[in-house]
Amino acid sequence: NVRLDKGWTVTYKGEKTGVGSLVNYTFPKKLMRGDSLILENRISANQLAHPIFRFRTVHSAVEVFENGKSVYEYGGDRDFPGCGYHHVHLSHGENQKLKLVLVNKIDNRKITISKYELFSEEYAVSDYSSHHIFALVIGIFLILFGVLAVLVGAVMRIYGVNYFRLSMIGVLSFTFGTWTMCYTKLIQIVSYNLTLNTTLEYICLYFSPIPFTLLLWNMQRTRLSQSKTWVMKFLVAYEVAYLAVSSVLHFTGLLFYPQMLVFFHAVVFAGLVYFVYSGILYNKKMDESGKILSRGVLFFVVMVVADMLRYNFARHLAIDNPLLESSWIPLGTLGFVFSLVQSYVVYLVYILEDRAEKGALATMAYLDALTGLFNRAKCQQIFDILDKSFGDYAFVSIDMNGLKMVNDKYGHNEGDKLIKIFAGLFKEAFAGVGTAIRVGGDEFLAIVRSEHVADVNDAVKKMVDL
């Protein structure tokens, strides 16, 4: 590639200014909608076969002239041209006059000039992708993971498992993945419509607080007081309303998404401060799942702040460094989503342990501690079911003769041995035929459903033989 940083002149309202270098150059004056900047230079495009002139615009229409002839135009007919990279075919020649006319489309903003470069046609697109391969991999991964998580959440709902958290994690992952592809302009691999790409970027950005707040609300709902619950409801309603109102203003052309970004940042910052201050985002009493999520949010916020510092540091000091060229936000997003997944896994383990414990306690509630047979409570439950059915059933009621004499003469331990031995024989005799139950003391019962009523006599005979 050939860098075109030197030798440019910038014309604004008829006043020409020489620019030493265009590396991260920002025009010092704020422009209103319709104001234009003219950049001119003489270049040599004979070093590359089929030269491509690559540059980036931000919310500006652009027209490129080569030796006085218009060779490229974009965004002149659009109120919101968006942001992205342009690839302009130039002629192969020496000392060519290159002129760019940038027309600002948003009121009261400064125009920052990106790198102007020449490439061979075969490398113009792949060069950018290769320099942002990390963000590309992260973006694609987050999108695919988001789709998978939402699908798994839908399947979990069918089986009655709590699916909401996983679904919100999937929606967040997909949203951040799409935003990453748009923010880094890697989406131009599949879409060259800069207006659509930039609009999608802001929609994802303004939408992201909604699933995030719903996720926090779901994780903390059992610990929230009534007042905090109302605040969470208000925040969700406000976020939905903000997305809807900003979208209406944008698509009607009254106010574009970028012009509402500062207010959005302020609201998001205020929301995070409230989450921290109220203990919703982090407090010492949170379970491990909530603490993991809090660490992920903290990492994401740190990376966003670091990226803002990176951007301003590189722009104001005009430092040309590959590390400072790439956004760090995709890395923060990946760490955040990983923390969400880890948090959900911990949550699932807790749920499974809780269910297993409840299942064990429920089983113990229906078992006789001495014999291992079902107890009187289970007997009543079975009868309640049979009372609501129309089928026939039989039951065999038995008590053990002489148990009191054994207890009185040899002690209760020997009596318990007799009960356990008989319980085992009784269960074996009615296995596959009926449900063996110890009603209490020396009383036993076998409940036989209609399909096995004919087998009752054989089961009793087997019991006597045993």
Short mmCIF file of C-alpha atoms in Angstrom, two decimals:
data_model
loop_
_atom_site.label_atom_id
_atom_site.label_comp_id
_atom_site.label_asym_id
_atom_site.label_seq_id
_atom_site.Cartn_x
_atom_site.Cartn_y
_atom_site.Cartn_z
CA ASN A 1 0.00 0.00 0.00
CA VAL A 2 1.01 3.63 -0.54
CA ARG A 3 0.15 6.14 2.21
CA LEU A 4 -1.14 9.51 1.03
CA ASP A 5 -0.59 11.61 4.15
CA LYS A 6 1.49 14.54 2.89
CA GLY A 7 0.89 17.44 0.56
CA TRP A 8 -2.83 18.05 1.03
CA THR A 9 -4.64 21.36 1.00
CA VAL A 10 -8.01 21.84 2.63
CA THR A 11 -10.47 24.43 1.33
CA TYR A 12 -13.37 25.62 3.50
CA LYS A 13 -15.63 28.46 2.31
CA GLY A 14 -12.99 29.57 -0.20
CA GLU A 15 -10.13 29.62 2.32
CA LYS A 16 -7.26 27.24 1.55
CA THR A 17 -5.07 25.70 4.26
CA GLY A 18 -2.03 23.46 3.86
CA VAL A 19 -2.00 20.34 6.04
CA GLY A 20 1.31 18.83 7.10
CA SER A 21 -0.13 15.33 7.60
CA LEU A 22 -3.60 13.84 7.42
CA VAL A 23 -2.86 11.14 10.01
CA ASN A 24 -5.79 11.46 12.43
CA TYR A 25 -6.32 15.04 11.24
CA THR A 26 -9.46 16.78 12.51
CA PHE A 27 -10.66 19.96 10.84
CA PRO A 28 -10.59 22.61 13.60
CA LYS A 29 -13.99 24.16 12.90
CA LYS A 30 -17.41 22.63 13.47
CA LEU A 31 -19.49 22.21 10.33
CA MET A 32 -23.21 22.58 9.87
CA ARG A 33 -25.31 20.36 7.66
CA GLY A 34 -24.52 21.08 4.01
CA ASP A 35 -21.07 22.59 4.67
CA SER A 36 -18.31 21.13 2.52
CA LEU A 37 -14.57 20.57 2.70
CA ILE A 38 -12.42 20.24 -0.40
CA LEU A 39 -9.19 18.25 -0.13
CA GLU A 40 -6.69 18.38 -2.99
CA ASN A 41 -3.36 16.73 -3.69
CA ARG A 42 -1.16 15.45 -6.49
CA ILE A 43 -0.35 11.76 -6.35
CA SER A 44 1.46 9.11 -8.34
CA ALA A 45 -0.59 5.99 -9.04
CA ASN A 46 1.91 4.31 -11.33
CA GLN A 47 3.49 2.18 -8.57
CA LEU A 48 0.52 -0.18 -8.41
CA ALA A 49 -1.34 -2.13 -11.05
CA HIS A 50 -5.06 -1.28 -11.06
CA PRO A 51 -4.78 1.19 -8.14
CA ILE A 52 -7.60 1.50 -5.58
CA PHE A 53 -7.93 4.65 -3.47
CA ARG A 54 -9.26 3.67 -0.03
CA PHE A 55 -10.52 6.11 2.59
CA ARG A 56 -13.17 6.42 5.27
CA THR A 57 -15.96 8.96 5.72
CA VAL A 58 -18.11 9.64 8.79
CA HIS A 59 -21.62 10.99 8.16
CA SER A 60 -20.46 12.82 5.03
CA ALA A 61 -21.32 12.57 1.38
CA VAL A 62 -18.26 12.41 -0.86
CA GLU A 63 -17.31 12.94 -4.48
CA VAL A 64 -13.87 12.08 -5.87
CA PHE A 65 -12.33 13.83 -8.88
CA GLU A 66 -9.30 12.60 -10.81
CA ASN A 67 -7.68 15.22 -13.06
CA GLY A 68 -10.90 17.25 -12.91
CA LYS A 69 -13.15 14.31 -13.83
CA SER A 70 -15.63 12.85 -11.36
CA VAL A 71 -14.80 9.17 -10.84
CA TYR A 72 -16.80 8.37 -7.69
CA GLU A 73 -19.77 9.72 -5.74
CA TYR A 74 -21.53 8.49 -2.62
CA GLY A 75 -24.24 9.81 -0.32
CA GLY A 76 -25.18 13.01 -2.10
CA ASP A 77 -28.82 11.95 -2.31
CA ARG A 78 -28.99 10.70 1.29
CA ASP A 79 -29.81 12.61 4.47
CA PHE A 80 -27.84 10.03 6.47
CA PRO A 81 -24.98 8.56 4.41
CA GLY A 82 -23.52 6.61 7.33
CA CYS A 83 -19.90 5.69 8.03
CA GLY A 84 -17.58 3.35 6.22
CA TYR A 85 -14.76 2.78 3.78
CA HIS A 86 -14.80 3.68 0.10
CA HIS A 87 -12.82 1.97 -2.66
CA VAL A 88 -12.28 4.14 -5.73
CA HIS A 89 -10.69 2.91 -8.96
CA LEU A 90 -8.05 5.34 -10.21
CA SER A 91 -6.15 5.54 -13.47
CA HIS A 92 -2.58 4.34 -13.70
CA GLY A 93 -0.45 7.46 -14.05
CA GLU A 94 2.07 10.03 -12.73
CA ASN A 95 1.38 13.36 -11.00
CA GLN A 96 -2.40 13.07 -11.07
CA LYS A 97 -4.58 15.70 -9.47
CA LEU A 98 -6.86 14.17 -6.84
CA LYS A 99 -9.72 16.12 -5.29
CA LEU A 100 -12.25 15.06 -2.66
CA VAL A 101 -15.37 17.04 -1.86
CA LEU A 102 -16.78 16.10 1.57
CA VAL A 103 -20.29 17.38 2.35
CA ASN A 104 -21.24 17.26 6.02
CA LYS A 105 -24.69 15.77 6.70
CA ILE A 106 -25.03 16.33 10.46
CA ASP A 107 -25.18 19.72 12.18
CA ASN A 108 -22.48 21.07 14.47
CA ARG A 109 -19.72 18.49 14.18
CA LYS A 110 -16.04 18.29 13.35
CA ILE A 111 -14.77 16.17 10.48
CA THR A 112 -11.93 13.76 11.21
CA ILE A 113 -9.90 12.58 8.23
CA SER A 114 -8.94 8.91 8.14
CA LYS A 115 -5.93 7.42 6.41
CA TYR A 116 -5.86 7.89 2.64
CA GLU A 117 -4.15 4.96 0.94
CA LEU A 118 -3.53 3.37 -2.44
CA PHE A 119 -3.75 -0.41 -2.91
CA SER A 120 -3.59 -2.89 -5.71
CA GLU A 121 -7.13 -3.92 -6.53
CA GLU A 122 -6.66 -7.51 -5.38
CA TYR A 123 -5.58 -6.46 -1.85
CA ALA A 124 -7.83 -3.48 -1.09
CA VAL A 125 -10.50 -5.44 0.79
CA SER A 126 -8.47 -8.34 2.20
CA ASP A 127 -5.90 -5.94 3.67
CA TYR A 128 -8.48 -4.36 5.95
CA SER A 129 -9.93 -7.73 7.01
CA SER A 130 -6.50 -9.11 7.83
CA HIS A 131 -5.66 -6.11 10.03
CA HIS A 132 -8.93 -6.62 11.94
CA ILE A 133 -8.99 -10.42 11.97
CA PHE A 134 -9.35 -10.53 15.77
CA ALA A 135 -12.51 -8.39 15.71
CA LEU A 136 -13.81 -10.39 12.73
CA VAL A 137 -13.44 -13.71 14.56
CA ILE A 138 -15.01 -12.30 17.73
CA GLY A 139 -17.93 -10.77 15.82
CA ILE A 140 -18.74 -13.97 13.93
CA PHE A 141 -18.36 -16.06 17.10
CA LEU A 142 -20.72 -13.81 19.10
CA ILE A 143 -23.35 -13.88 16.35
CA LEU A 144 -23.25 -17.69 15.98
CA PHE A 145 -23.18 -18.21 19.74
CA GLY A 146 -26.15 -15.86 20.15
CA VAL A 147 -28.25 -17.76 17.62
CA LEU A 148 -27.32 -21.09 19.25
CA ALA A 149 -28.12 -19.83 22.75
CA VAL A 150 -31.56 -18.56 21.72
CA LEU A 151 -32.35 -21.89 20.00
CA VAL A 152 -31.20 -23.90 23.03
CA GLY A 153 -33.25 -21.61 25.26
CA ALA A 154 -36.33 -22.31 23.12
CA VAL A 155 -35.77 -26.07 23.46
CA MET A 156 -35.26 -25.72 27.22
CA ARG A 157 -38.60 -23.95 27.47
CA ILE A 158 -40.30 -27.01 25.96
CA TYR A 159 -38.83 -29.18 28.71
CA GLY A 160 -39.81 -26.73 31.45
CA VAL A 161 -36.27 -25.56 32.31
CA ASN A 162 -35.71 -21.88 33.10
CA TYR A 163 -34.78 -20.58 29.65
CA PHE A 164 -35.02 -16.81 30.14
CA ARG A 165 -31.43 -16.18 31.24
CA LEU A 166 -29.92 -18.20 28.42
CA SER A 167 -32.22 -16.50 25.91
CA MET A 168 -31.19 -13.04 27.15
CA ILE A 169 -27.52 -14.06 27.00
CA GLY A 170 -28.09 -15.20 23.42
CA VAL A 171 -29.82 -11.96 22.47
CA LEU A 172 -27.01 -9.92 24.06
CA SER A 173 -24.34 -11.98 22.32
CA PHE A 174 -26.02 -11.63 18.92
CA THR A 175 -26.56 -7.90 19.46
CA PHE A 176 -22.95 -7.25 20.48
CA GLY A 177 -21.64 -9.48 17.68
CA THR A 178 -23.62 -7.57 15.08
CA TRP A 179 -22.59 -4.26 16.64
CA THR A 180 -18.92 -5.32 16.57
CA MET A 181 -19.14 -6.15 12.86
CA CYS A 182 -20.79 -2.79 12.16
CA TYR A 183 -18.58 -0.70 14.45
CA THR A 184 -15.36 -2.07 12.94
CA LYS A 185 -16.86 -1.77 9.42
CA LEU A 186 -16.16 -5.47 8.83
CA ILE A 187 -19.81 -5.81 7.83
CA GLN A 188 -18.76 -4.31 4.49
CA ILE A 189 -17.60 -7.81 3.62
CA VAL A 190 -21.28 -8.62 3.04
CA SER A 191 -22.91 -5.18 2.71
CA TYR A 192 -21.61 -2.04 1.02
CA ASN A 193 -24.68 -0.01 1.98
CA LEU A 194 -23.06 2.35 4.51
CA THR A 195 -26.39 3.88 5.52
CA LEU A 196 -27.84 0.48 6.39
CA ASN A 197 -24.65 -0.66 8.14
CA THR A 198 -24.43 2.43 10.34
CA THR A 199 -28.15 2.40 11.13
CA LEU A 200 -27.87 -1.23 12.20
CA GLU A 201 -24.86 -0.34 14.37
CA TYR A 202 -26.83 2.29 16.32
CA ILE A 203 -29.95 0.13 16.60
CA CYS A 204 -27.85 -2.63 18.18
CA LEU A 205 -26.20 -0.12 20.50
CA TYR A 206 -29.47 1.46 21.65
CA PHE A 207 -31.16 -1.94 21.96
CA SER A 208 -28.44 -3.61 24.06
CA PRO A 209 -29.46 -2.10 27.47
CA ILE A 210 -32.89 -3.77 27.23
CA PRO A 211 -31.81 -7.45 27.40
CA PHE A 212 -29.02 -6.50 29.82
CA THR A 213 -31.47 -4.90 32.28
CA LEU A 214 -33.92 -7.81 31.89
CA LEU A 215 -31.09 -10.24 32.62
CA LEU A 216 -30.09 -8.38 35.80
CA TRP A 217 -33.73 -8.16 36.86
CA ASN A 218 -34.20 -11.91 36.36
CA MET A 219 -31.06 -12.73 38.32
CA GLN A 220 -31.96 -10.48 41.28
CA ARG A 221 -35.76 -10.69 41.27
CA THR A 222 -35.99 -12.70 44.51
CA ARG A 223 -33.77 -10.18 46.35
CA LEU A 224 -35.24 -6.92 45.06
CA SER A 225 -37.44 -4.80 47.25
CA GLN A 226 -40.69 -3.45 45.85
CA SER A 227 -39.15 -0.03 45.22
CA LYS A 228 -36.19 -1.49 43.33
CA THR A 229 -38.54 -3.68 41.32
CA TRP A 230 -40.45 -0.57 40.23
CA VAL A 231 -37.17 1.12 39.29
CA MET A 232 -36.21 -1.88 37.14
CA LYS A 233 -39.60 -1.78 35.45
CA PHE A 234 -39.16 1.93 34.81
CA LEU A 235 -35.68 1.39 33.34
CA VAL A 236 -36.89 -1.29 30.94
CA ALA A 237 -39.83 0.87 29.87
CA TYR A 238 -37.52 3.87 29.45
CA GLU A 239 -35.00 1.89 27.37
CA VAL A 240 -37.73 0.59 25.08
CA ALA A 241 -39.18 4.11 24.75
CA TYR A 242 -35.72 5.59 24.07
CA LEU A 243 -35.09 3.10 21.27
CA ALA A 244 -38.53 3.74 19.79
CA VAL A 245 -38.36 7.57 20.03
CA SER A 246 -34.78 7.79 18.73
CA SER A 247 -35.71 5.53 15.82
CA VAL A 248 -38.72 7.68 14.94
CA LEU A 249 -36.57 10.84 15.07
CA HIS A 250 -33.85 9.20 12.98
CA PHE A 251 -36.06 7.81 10.23
CA THR A 252 -38.04 11.04 9.97
CA GLY A 253 -34.78 13.00 9.65
CA LEU A 254 -35.50 15.29 12.60
CA LEU A 255 -32.52 14.03 14.62
CA PHE A 256 -30.11 11.28 13.66
CA TYR A 257 -28.83 8.47 15.86
CA PRO A 258 -25.28 9.91 16.29
CA GLN A 259 -26.70 13.20 17.57
CA MET A 260 -28.40 11.32 20.43
CA LEU A 261 -25.30 9.33 21.37
CA VAL A 262 -24.04 11.66 24.13
CA PHE A 263 -27.39 11.54 25.91
CA PHE A 264 -27.45 7.75 25.51
CA HIS A 265 -23.98 7.47 27.09
CA ALA A 266 -25.09 9.65 30.00
CA VAL A 267 -28.18 7.52 30.63
CA VAL A 268 -26.21 4.26 30.43
CA PHE A 269 -23.61 5.63 32.84
CA ALA A 270 -26.35 6.75 35.26
CA GLY A 271 -27.96 3.29 35.02
CA LEU A 272 -24.67 1.54 35.81
CA VAL A 273 -24.09 3.85 38.77
CA TYR A 274 -27.57 3.01 40.09
CA PHE A 275 -26.99 -0.73 39.62
CA VAL A 276 -23.76 -0.51 41.62
CA TYR A 277 -25.09 1.86 44.30
CA SER A 278 -28.29 -0.16 44.87
CA GLY A 279 -26.41 -3.48 45.05
CA ILE A 280 -28.20 -4.87 42.00
CA LEU A 281 -24.97 -5.23 40.06
CA TYR A 282 -22.81 -6.25 42.99
CA ASN A 283 -23.10 -6.79 46.72
CA LYS A 284 -21.46 -9.11 49.21
CA LYS A 285 -24.60 -11.20 49.63
CA MET A 286 -24.83 -12.07 45.93
CA ASP A 287 -24.43 -15.70 44.92
CA GLU A 288 -21.46 -16.79 42.84
CA SER A 289 -23.47 -16.46 39.61
CA GLY A 290 -24.16 -12.77 40.27
CA LYS A 291 -20.55 -12.06 41.22
CA ILE A 292 -19.25 -13.60 37.99
CA LEU A 293 -21.68 -11.46 35.98
CA SER A 294 -20.56 -8.35 37.87
CA ARG A 295 -16.92 -9.06 37.04
CA GLY A 296 -17.85 -9.43 33.37
CA VAL A 297 -19.66 -6.08 33.36
CA LEU A 298 -16.70 -4.43 35.07
CA PHE A 299 -14.31 -5.85 32.48
CA PHE A 300 -16.53 -4.63 29.64
CA VAL A 301 -16.78 -1.11 31.13
CA VAL A 302 -12.99 -0.96 31.64
CA MET A 303 -12.40 -1.98 28.01
CA VAL A 304 -14.90 0.63 26.75
CA VAL A 305 -13.21 3.38 28.77
CA ALA A 306 -9.78 2.17 27.61
CA ASP A 307 -10.96 2.22 24.00
CA MET A 308 -12.19 5.79 24.34
CA LEU A 309 -8.78 6.77 25.73
CA ARG A 310 -7.08 4.85 22.91
CA TYR A 311 -9.11 6.64 20.26
CA ASN A 312 -8.49 10.12 21.65
CA PHE A 313 -4.84 9.39 22.40
CA ALA A 314 -4.19 8.24 18.82
CA ARG A 315 -6.21 11.08 17.30
CA HIS A 316 -4.79 14.03 19.25
CA LEU A 317 -1.19 12.84 19.33
CA ALA A 318 -1.31 11.59 15.72
CA ILE A 319 0.36 8.30 16.64
CA ASP A 320 0.35 5.78 13.82
CA ASN A 321 0.42 2.42 15.58
CA PRO A 322 -1.41 -0.81 14.57
CA LEU A 323 -2.30 -1.51 18.20
CA LEU A 324 -3.95 1.89 18.51
CA GLU A 325 -5.80 1.49 15.21
CA SER A 326 -7.95 -1.44 16.33
CA SER A 327 -10.84 -1.08 18.72
CA TRP A 328 -10.55 -2.91 22.04
CA ILE A 329 -14.30 -3.06 22.56
CA PRO A 330 -14.71 -6.46 20.79
CA LEU A 331 -12.32 -7.96 23.35
CA GLY A 332 -14.36 -6.46 26.19
CA THR A 333 -17.54 -7.78 24.57
CA LEU A 334 -16.10 -11.29 24.29
CA GLY A 335 -15.03 -11.26 27.95
CA PHE A 336 -18.46 -9.98 28.95
CA VAL A 337 -20.29 -12.73 27.04
CA PHE A 338 -17.96 -15.39 28.46
CA SER A 339 -18.77 -14.13 31.96
CA LEU A 340 -22.48 -14.32 31.13
CA VAL A 341 -22.10 -17.94 30.01
CA GLN A 342 -20.04 -18.85 33.08
CA SER A 343 -22.61 -17.12 35.28
CA TYR A 344 -25.43 -19.09 33.65
CA VAL A 345 -23.57 -22.40 34.03
CA VAL A 346 -23.09 -21.70 37.76
CA TYR A 347 -26.77 -20.78 37.96
CA LEU A 348 -27.77 -24.06 36.23
CA VAL A 349 -25.61 -26.09 38.61
CA TYR A 350 -27.31 -24.37 41.53
CA ILE A 351 -30.75 -25.11 40.05
CA LEU A 352 -29.90 -28.77 39.42
CA GLU A 353 -28.50 -29.17 42.94
CA ASP A 354 -31.62 -27.53 44.37
CA ARG A 355 -33.89 -29.82 42.36
CA ALA A 356 -31.89 -32.89 43.34
CA GLU A 357 -32.10 -31.89 47.00
CA LYS A 358 -35.84 -31.29 46.77
CA GLY A 359 -36.26 -34.58 44.91
CA ALA A 360 -34.33 -36.42 47.61
CA LEU A 361 -36.38 -34.79 50.36
CA ALA A 362 -39.61 -35.59 48.51
CA THR A 363 -38.53 -39.22 48.17
CA MET A 364 -37.63 -39.38 51.85
CA ALA A 365 -41.04 -37.96 52.74
CA TYR A 366 -42.73 -40.97 51.11
CA LEU A 367 -40.37 -43.70 52.37
CA ASP A 368 -40.46 -45.63 55.61
CA ALA A 369 -37.08 -45.14 57.31
CA LEU A 370 -36.92 -48.68 58.78
CA THR A 371 -37.96 -50.85 55.84
CA GLY A 372 -37.44 -48.69 52.75
CA LEU A 373 -41.06 -49.34 51.68
CA PHE A 374 -43.49 -46.55 50.90
CA ASN A 375 -45.18 -45.07 53.98
CA ARG A 376 -48.72 -44.00 54.97
CA ALA A 377 -48.34 -40.61 53.19
CA LYS A 378 -47.57 -42.37 49.90
CA CYS A 379 -50.49 -44.71 50.53
CA GLN A 380 -52.85 -41.76 50.87
CA GLN A 381 -51.44 -40.16 47.72
CA ILE A 382 -52.05 -43.35 45.71
CA PHE A 383 -55.61 -43.64 47.03
CA ASP A 384 -56.29 -40.00 46.07
CA ILE A 385 -55.24 -40.84 42.51
CA LEU A 386 -57.29 -44.03 42.42
CA ASP A 387 -60.37 -42.20 43.73
CA LYS A 388 -60.26 -39.95 40.65
CA SER A 389 -59.94 -42.84 38.20
CA PHE A 390 -62.57 -45.26 36.92
CA GLY A 391 -60.45 -48.43 36.93
CA ASP A 392 -60.78 -51.33 39.39
CA TYR A 393 -58.08 -52.04 41.93
CA ALA A 394 -57.39 -54.44 44.77
CA PHE A 395 -55.44 -54.21 47.99
CA VAL A 396 -53.99 -56.78 50.31
CA SER A 397 -53.88 -55.80 53.99
CA ILE A 398 -51.61 -57.78 56.35
CA ASP A 399 -50.39 -57.43 59.91
CA MET A 400 -47.68 -59.38 61.74
CA ASN A 401 -48.96 -61.59 64.58
CA GLY A 402 -46.94 -61.78 67.77
CA LEU A 403 -44.75 -58.73 67.15
CA LYS A 404 -45.64 -57.20 70.53
CA MET A 405 -44.58 -60.38 72.33
CA VAL A 406 -41.19 -60.32 70.59
CA ASN A 407 -40.70 -56.66 71.47
CA ASP A 408 -41.62 -57.29 75.13
CA LYS A 409 -39.44 -60.41 75.55
CA TYR A 410 -36.41 -59.71 73.33
CA GLY A 411 -36.47 -55.96 72.86
CA HIS A 412 -37.45 -53.64 70.04
CA ASN A 413 -34.25 -54.24 68.09
CA GLU A 414 -35.26 -57.85 67.52
CA GLY A 415 -38.78 -56.73 66.65
CA ASP A 416 -37.39 -54.27 64.11
CA LYS A 417 -35.35 -57.10 62.57
CA LEU A 418 -38.53 -59.12 62.05
CA ILE A 419 -40.28 -56.10 60.49
CA LYS A 420 -37.38 -55.51 58.06
CA ILE A 421 -37.18 -59.20 57.09
CA PHE A 422 -40.90 -59.42 56.43
CA ALA A 423 -40.90 -56.11 54.53
CA GLY A 424 -38.25 -57.52 52.19
CA LEU A 425 -40.27 -60.70 51.56
CA PHE A 426 -43.46 -58.72 51.10
CA LYS A 427 -41.86 -56.38 48.55
CA GLU A 428 -40.33 -59.29 46.63
CA ALA A 429 -43.63 -61.17 46.50
CA PHE A 430 -45.56 -58.22 45.05
CA ALA A 431 -42.79 -56.96 42.76
CA GLY A 432 -44.31 -56.20 39.35
CA VAL A 433 -47.82 -56.77 40.71
CA GLY A 434 -48.51 -54.06 43.28
CA THR A 435 -47.03 -51.31 45.42
CA ALA A 436 -45.76 -52.52 48.83
CA ILE A 437 -46.47 -50.11 51.72
CA ARG A 438 -45.81 -50.13 55.47
CA VAL A 439 -48.84 -48.37 56.89
CA GLY A 440 -47.39 -48.29 60.39
CA GLY A 441 -46.23 -50.60 63.22
CA ASP A 442 -46.86 -54.17 62.06
CA GLU A 443 -49.43 -53.22 59.38
CA PHE A 444 -48.62 -53.62 55.67
CA LEU A 445 -50.59 -53.00 52.50
CA ALA A 446 -50.15 -53.92 48.83
CA ILE A 447 -52.14 -51.84 46.32
CA VAL A 448 -52.77 -53.61 43.02
CA ARG A 449 -54.05 -51.83 39.90
CA SER A 450 -56.66 -53.32 37.58
CA GLU A 451 -54.24 -54.82 35.07
CA HIS A 452 -52.67 -57.01 37.79
CA VAL A 453 -55.74 -57.91 39.87
CA ALA A 454 -55.69 -61.41 38.39
CA ASP A 455 -52.17 -61.92 39.76
CA VAL A 456 -53.02 -61.17 43.40
CA ASN A 457 -53.50 -64.81 44.49
CA ASP A 458 -50.19 -65.85 42.95
CA ALA A 459 -48.43 -62.98 44.72
CA VAL A 460 -49.95 -63.99 48.08
CA LYS A 461 -48.94 -67.62 47.51
CA LYS A 462 -45.38 -66.48 46.69
CA MET A 463 -45.35 -64.45 49.89
CA VAL A 464 -46.43 -67.49 51.97
CA ASP A 465 -43.74 -69.63 50.28
CA LEU A 466 -41.07 -67.04 51.02
#
